[in-house]
CSV table of N, CA and C in Angstrom, one decimal:
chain,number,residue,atom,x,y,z
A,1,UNK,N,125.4,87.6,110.8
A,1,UNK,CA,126.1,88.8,110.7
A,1,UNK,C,125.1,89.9,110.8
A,2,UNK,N,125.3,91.3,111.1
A,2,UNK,CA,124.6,91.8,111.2
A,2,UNK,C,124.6,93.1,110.0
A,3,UNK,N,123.9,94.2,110.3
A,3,UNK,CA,123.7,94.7,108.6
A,3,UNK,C,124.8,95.6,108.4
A,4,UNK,N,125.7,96.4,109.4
A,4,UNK,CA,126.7,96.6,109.1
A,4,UNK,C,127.9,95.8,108.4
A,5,UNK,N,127.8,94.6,109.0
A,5,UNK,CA,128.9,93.9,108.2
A,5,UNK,C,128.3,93.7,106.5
A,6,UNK,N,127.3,93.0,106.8
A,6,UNK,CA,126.7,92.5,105.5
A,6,UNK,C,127.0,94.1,104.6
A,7,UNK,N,126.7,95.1,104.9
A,7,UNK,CA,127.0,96.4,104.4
A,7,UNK,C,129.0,96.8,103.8
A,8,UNK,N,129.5,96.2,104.9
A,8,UNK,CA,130.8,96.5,104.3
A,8,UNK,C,131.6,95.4,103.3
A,9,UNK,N,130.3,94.1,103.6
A,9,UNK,CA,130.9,93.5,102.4
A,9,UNK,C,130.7,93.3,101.4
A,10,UNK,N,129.5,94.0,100.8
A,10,UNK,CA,128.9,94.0,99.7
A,10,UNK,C,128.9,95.6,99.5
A,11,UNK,N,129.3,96.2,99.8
A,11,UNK,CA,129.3,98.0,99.6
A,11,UNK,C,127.7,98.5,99.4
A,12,UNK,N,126.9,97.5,99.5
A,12,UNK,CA,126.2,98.4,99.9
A,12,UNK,C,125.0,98.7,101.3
A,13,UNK,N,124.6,100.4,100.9
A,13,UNK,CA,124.4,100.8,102.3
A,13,UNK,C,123.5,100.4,103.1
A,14,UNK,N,123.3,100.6,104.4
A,14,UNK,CA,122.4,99.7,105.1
A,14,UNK,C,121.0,100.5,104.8
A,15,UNK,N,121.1,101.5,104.4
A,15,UNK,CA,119.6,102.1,103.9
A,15,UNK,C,119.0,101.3,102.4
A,16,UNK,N,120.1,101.0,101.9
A,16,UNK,CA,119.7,100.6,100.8
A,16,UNK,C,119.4,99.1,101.5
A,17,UNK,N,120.3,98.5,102.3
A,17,UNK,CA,119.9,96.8,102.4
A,17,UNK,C,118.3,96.7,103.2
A,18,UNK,N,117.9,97.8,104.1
A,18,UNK,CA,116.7,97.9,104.5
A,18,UNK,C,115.5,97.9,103.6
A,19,UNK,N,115.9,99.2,102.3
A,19,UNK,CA,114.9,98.8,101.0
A,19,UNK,C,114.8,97.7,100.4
A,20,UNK,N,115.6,97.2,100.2
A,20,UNK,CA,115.5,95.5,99.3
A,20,UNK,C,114.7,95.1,100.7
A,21,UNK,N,115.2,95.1,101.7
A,21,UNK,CA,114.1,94.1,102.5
A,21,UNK,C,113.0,94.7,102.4
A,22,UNK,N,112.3,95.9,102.4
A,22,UNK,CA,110.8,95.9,102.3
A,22,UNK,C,110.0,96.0,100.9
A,23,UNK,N,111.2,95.0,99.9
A,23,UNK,CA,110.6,95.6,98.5
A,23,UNK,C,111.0,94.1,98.2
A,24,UNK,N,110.8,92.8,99.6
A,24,UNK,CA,111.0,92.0,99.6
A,24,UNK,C,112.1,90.9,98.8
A,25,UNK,N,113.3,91.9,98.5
A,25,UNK,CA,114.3,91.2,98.2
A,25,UNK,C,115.6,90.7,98.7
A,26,UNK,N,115.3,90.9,100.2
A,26,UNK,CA,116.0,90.3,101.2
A,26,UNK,C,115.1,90.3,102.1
A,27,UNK,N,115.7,88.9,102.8
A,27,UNK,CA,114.9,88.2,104.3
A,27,UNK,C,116.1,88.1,105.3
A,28,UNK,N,115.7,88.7,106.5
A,28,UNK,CA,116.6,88.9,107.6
A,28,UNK,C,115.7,87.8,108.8
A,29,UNK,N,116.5,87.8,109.7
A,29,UNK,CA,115.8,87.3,111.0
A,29,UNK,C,116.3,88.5,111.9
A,30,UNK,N,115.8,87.7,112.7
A,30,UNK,CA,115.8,89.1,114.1
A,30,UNK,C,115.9,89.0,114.7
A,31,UNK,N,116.9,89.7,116.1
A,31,UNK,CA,117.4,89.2,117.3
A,31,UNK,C,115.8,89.4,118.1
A,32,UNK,N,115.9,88.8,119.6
A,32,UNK,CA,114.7,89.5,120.7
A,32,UNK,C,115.2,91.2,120.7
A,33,UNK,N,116.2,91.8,120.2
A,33,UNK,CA,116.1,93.1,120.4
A,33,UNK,C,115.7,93.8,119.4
A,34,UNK,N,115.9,93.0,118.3
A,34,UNK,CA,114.6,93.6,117.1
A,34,UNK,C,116.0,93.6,115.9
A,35,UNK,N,117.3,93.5,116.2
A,35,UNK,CA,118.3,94.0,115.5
A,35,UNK,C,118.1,92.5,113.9
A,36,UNK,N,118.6,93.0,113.1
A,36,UNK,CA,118.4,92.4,111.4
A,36,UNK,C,119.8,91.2,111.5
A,37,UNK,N,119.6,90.1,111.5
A,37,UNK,CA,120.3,89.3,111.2
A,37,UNK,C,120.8,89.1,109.8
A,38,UNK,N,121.9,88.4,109.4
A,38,UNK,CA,121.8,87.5,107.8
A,38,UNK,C,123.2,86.9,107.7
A,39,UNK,N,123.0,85.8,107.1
A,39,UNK,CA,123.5,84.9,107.1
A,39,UNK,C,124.6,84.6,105.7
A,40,UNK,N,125.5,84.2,105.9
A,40,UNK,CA,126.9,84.4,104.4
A,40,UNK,C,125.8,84.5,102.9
A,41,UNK,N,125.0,84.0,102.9
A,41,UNK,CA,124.1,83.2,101.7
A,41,UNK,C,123.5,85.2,101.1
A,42,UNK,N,123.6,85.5,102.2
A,42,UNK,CA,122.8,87.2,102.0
A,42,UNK,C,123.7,87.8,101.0
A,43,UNK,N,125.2,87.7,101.0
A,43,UNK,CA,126.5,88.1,100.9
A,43,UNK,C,126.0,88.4,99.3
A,44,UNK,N,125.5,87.0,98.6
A,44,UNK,CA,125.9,86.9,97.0
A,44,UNK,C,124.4,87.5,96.8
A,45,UNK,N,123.2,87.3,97.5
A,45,UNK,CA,122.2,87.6,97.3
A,45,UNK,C,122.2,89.2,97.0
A,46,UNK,N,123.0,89.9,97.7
A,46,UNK,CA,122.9,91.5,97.6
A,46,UNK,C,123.5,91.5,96.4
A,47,UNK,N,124.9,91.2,96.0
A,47,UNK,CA,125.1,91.5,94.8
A,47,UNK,C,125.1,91.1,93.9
A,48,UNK,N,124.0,89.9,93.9
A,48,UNK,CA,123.2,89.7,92.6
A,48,UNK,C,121.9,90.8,92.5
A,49,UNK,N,121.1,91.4,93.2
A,49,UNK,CA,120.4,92.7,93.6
A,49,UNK,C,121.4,93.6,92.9
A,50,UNK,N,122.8,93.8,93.3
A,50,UNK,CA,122.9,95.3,93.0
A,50,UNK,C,123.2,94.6,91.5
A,51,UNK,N,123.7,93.1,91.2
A,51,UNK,CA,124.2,93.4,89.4
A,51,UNK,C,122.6,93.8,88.4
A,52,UNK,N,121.7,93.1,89.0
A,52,UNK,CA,120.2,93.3,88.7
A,52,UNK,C,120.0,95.0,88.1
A,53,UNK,N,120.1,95.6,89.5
A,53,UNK,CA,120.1,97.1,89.3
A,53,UNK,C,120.8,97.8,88.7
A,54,UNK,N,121.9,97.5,88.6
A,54,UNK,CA,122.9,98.1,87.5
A,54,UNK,C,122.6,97.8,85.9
A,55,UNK,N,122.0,96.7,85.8
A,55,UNK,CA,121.7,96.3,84.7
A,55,UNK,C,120.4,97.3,84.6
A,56,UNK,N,119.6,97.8,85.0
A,56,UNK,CA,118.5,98.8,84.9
A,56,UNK,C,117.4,98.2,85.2
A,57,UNK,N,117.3,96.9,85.8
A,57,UNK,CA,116.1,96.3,86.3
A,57,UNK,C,115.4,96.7,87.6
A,58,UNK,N,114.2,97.2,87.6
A,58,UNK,CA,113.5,97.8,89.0
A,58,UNK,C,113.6,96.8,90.1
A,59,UNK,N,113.2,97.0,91.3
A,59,UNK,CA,113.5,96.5,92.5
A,59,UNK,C,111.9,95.4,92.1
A,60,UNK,N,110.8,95.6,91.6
A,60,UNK,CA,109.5,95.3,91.6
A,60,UNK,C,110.3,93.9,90.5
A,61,UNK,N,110.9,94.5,89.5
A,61,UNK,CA,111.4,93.1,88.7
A,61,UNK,C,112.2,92.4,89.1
A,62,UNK,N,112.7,92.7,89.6
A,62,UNK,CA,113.8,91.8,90.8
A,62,UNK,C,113.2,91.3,91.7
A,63,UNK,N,111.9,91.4,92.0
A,63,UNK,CA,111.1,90.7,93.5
A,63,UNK,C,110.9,89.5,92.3
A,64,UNK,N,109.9,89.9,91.4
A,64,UNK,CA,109.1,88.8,90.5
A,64,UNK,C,110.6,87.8,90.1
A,65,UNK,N,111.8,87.6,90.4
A,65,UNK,CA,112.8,87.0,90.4
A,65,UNK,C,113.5,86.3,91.6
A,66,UNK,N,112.9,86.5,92.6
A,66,UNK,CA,113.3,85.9,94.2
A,66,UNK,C,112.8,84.3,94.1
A,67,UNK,N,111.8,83.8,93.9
A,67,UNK,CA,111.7,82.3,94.0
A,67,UNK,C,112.8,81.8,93.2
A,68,UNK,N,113.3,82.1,92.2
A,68,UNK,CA,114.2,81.3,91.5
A,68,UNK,C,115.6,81.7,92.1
A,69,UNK,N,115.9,82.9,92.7
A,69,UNK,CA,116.6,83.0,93.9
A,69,UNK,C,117.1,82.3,94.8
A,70,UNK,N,116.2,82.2,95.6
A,70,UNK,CA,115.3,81.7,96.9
A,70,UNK,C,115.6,79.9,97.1
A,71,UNK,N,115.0,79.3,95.8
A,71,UNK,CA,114.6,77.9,95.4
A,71,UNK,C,115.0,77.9,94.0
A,72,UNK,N,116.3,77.9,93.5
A,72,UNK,CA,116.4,77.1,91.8
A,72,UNK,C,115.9,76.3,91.5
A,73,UNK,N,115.4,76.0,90.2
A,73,UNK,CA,114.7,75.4,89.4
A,73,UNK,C,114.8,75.7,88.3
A,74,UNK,N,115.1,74.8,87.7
A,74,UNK,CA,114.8,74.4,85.9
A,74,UNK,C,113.7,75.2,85.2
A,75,UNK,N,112.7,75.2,86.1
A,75,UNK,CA,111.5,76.2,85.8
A,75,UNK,C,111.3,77.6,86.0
A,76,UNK,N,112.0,78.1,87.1
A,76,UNK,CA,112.4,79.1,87.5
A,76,UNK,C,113.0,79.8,87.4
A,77,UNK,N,114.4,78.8,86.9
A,77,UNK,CA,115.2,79.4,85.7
A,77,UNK,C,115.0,80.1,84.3
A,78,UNK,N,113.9,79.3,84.3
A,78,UNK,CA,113.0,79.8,82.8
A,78,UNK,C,112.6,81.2,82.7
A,79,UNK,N,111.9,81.3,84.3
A,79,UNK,CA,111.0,82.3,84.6
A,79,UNK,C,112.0,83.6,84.7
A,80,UNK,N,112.6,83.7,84.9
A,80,UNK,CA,114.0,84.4,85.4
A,80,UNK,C,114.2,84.6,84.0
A,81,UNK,N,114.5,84.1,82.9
A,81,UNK,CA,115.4,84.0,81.6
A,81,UNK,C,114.3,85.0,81.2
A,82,UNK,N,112.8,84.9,81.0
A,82,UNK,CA,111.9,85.3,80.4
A,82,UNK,C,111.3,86.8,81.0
A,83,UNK,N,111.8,87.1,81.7
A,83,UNK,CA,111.8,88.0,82.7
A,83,UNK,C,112.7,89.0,82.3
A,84,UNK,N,114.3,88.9,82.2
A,84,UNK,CA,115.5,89.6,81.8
A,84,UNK,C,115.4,89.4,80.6
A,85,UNK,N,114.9,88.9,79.4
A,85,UNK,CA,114.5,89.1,78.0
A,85,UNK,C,113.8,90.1,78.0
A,86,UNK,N,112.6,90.0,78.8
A,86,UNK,CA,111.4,91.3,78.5
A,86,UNK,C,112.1,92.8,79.1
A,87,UNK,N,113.4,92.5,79.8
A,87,UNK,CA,113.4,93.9,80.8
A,87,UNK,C,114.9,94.3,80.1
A,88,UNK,N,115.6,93.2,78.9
A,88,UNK,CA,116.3,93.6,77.8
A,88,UNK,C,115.3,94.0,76.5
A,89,UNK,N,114.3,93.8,76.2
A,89,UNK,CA,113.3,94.4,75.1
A,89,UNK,C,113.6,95.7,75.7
A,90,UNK,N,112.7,95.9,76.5
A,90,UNK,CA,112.4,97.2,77.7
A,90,UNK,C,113.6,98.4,77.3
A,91,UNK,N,115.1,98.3,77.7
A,91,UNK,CA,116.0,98.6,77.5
A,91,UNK,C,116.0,99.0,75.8
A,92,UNK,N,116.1,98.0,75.5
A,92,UNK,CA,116.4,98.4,74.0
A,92,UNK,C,115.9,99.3,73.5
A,93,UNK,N,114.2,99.4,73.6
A,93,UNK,CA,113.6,100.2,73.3
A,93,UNK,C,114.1,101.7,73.6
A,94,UNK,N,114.2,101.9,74.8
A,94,UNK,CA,114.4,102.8,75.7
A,94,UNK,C,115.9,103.5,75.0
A,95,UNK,N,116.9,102.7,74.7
A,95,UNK,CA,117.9,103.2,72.9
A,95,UNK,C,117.5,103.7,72.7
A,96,UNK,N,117.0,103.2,71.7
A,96,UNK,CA,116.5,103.3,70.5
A,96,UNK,C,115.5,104.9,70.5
A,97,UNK,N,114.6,104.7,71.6
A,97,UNK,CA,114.2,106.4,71.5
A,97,UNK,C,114.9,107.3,71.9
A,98,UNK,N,116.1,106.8,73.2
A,98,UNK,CA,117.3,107.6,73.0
A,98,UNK,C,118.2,108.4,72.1
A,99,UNK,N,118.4,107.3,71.2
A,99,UNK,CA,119.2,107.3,69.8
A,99,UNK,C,118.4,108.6,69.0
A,100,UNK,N,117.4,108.1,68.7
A,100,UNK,CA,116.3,109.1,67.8
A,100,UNK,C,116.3,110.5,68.2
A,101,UNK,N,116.3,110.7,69.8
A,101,UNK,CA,116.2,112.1,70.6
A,101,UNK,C,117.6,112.5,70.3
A,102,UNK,N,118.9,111.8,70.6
A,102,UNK,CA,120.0,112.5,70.0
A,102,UNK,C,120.2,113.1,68.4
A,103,UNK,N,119.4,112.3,67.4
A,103,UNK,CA,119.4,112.6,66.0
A,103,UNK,C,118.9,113.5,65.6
A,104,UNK,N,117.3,114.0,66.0
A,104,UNK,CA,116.7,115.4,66.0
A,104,UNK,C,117.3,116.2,67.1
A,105,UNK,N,118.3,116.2,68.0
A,105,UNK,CA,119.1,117.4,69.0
A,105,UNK,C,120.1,117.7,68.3
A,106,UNK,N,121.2,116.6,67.5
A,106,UNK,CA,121.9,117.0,66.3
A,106,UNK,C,121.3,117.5,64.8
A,107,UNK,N,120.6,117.2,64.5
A,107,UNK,CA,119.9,118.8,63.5
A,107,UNK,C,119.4,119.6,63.9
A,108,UNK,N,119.1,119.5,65.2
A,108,UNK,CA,119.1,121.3,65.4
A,108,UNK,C,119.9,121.8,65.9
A,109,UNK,N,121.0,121.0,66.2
A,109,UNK,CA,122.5,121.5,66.1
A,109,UNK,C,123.0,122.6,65.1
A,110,UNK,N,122.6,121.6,63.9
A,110,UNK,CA,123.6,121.7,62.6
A,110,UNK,C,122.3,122.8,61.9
A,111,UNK,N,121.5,123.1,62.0
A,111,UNK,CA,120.3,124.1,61.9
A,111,UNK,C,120.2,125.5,62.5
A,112,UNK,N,121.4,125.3,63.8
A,112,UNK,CA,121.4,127.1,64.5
A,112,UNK,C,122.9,126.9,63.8
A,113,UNK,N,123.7,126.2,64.1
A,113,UNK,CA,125.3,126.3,63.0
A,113,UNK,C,124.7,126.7,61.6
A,114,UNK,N,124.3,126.3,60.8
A,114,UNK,CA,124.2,127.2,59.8
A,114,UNK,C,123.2,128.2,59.9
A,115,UNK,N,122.5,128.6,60.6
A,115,UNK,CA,122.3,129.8,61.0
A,115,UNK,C,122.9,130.6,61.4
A,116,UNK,N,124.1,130.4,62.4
A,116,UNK,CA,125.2,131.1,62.7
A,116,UNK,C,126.3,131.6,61.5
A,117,UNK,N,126.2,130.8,60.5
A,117,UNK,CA,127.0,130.7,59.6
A,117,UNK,C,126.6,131.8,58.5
A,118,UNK,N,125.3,132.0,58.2
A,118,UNK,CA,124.4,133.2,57.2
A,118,UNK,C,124.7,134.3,58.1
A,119,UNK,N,124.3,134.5,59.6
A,119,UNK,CA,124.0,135.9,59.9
A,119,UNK,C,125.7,136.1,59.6
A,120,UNK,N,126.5,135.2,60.2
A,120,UNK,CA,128.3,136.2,59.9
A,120,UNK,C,128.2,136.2,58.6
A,121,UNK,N,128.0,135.8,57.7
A,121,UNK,CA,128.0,136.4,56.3
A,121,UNK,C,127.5,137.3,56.2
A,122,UNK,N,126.3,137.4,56.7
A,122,UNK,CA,125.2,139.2,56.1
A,122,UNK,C,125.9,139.8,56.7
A,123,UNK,N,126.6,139.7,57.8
A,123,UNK,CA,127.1,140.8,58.8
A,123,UNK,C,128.6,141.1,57.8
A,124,UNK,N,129.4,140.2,56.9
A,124,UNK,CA,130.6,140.3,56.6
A,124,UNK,C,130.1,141.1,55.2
A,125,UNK,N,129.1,141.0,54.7
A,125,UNK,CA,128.7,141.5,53.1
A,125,UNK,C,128.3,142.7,52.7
């Protein structure tokens, strides 16, 4: 098929399917006219890429996850497991100072509210 189809059947776009190929997470062949081939197998490949990305994993951690892709294995599978552990640490962290940044943006919430709350008093007194 070619990248339009492969595009309408996985929703995503053909700029984007040309980035995964030069960030080596797709492999195409190529006509003698130079046009990008791929074959049904590409179909699941892309949206296991897009569940990867959605999940917040970079295109660079998703490469270091193409051999077990590519070629499963028992080992690879490992490598893959240990890979989405580190890039769920990653995440968590990435909460977690979230969380913290919302907790000091809510007291100084509640810091100009009761400052709002004194000046209308001086002003009512």
């Amino acid at each position: 098929m070619r990248i339009g189809e492969l595009s309408a059947r996985t929703g995503a776009s053909r700029r984007s399917l040309r980035y995964y190929e030069e960030q080596g997470l797709l492999v195409s062949s190529r006509s003698p006219s130079g046009q990008r081939h791929y074959e049904d197998e590409h179909v699941q490949r892309v949206r296991l890429v897009q569940a990867f990305l959605a999940a917040g994993m970079s295109t660079g951690t998703i490469a270091e996850m193409v051999p077990c892709m590519t070629e499963p294995s028992e080992d690879r599978a490992r490598q893959a497991l240990e890979i989405m552990g580190r890039e769920r640490a990653r995440l968590s962290e990435a909460i977690d100072g979230l969380a913290a940044a919302r907790a000091a943006l809510d007291h100084l919430i509640e810091d100009n509210h009761a400052y709002l709350t004194r000046s209308a008093d001086d002003c009512r007194g």
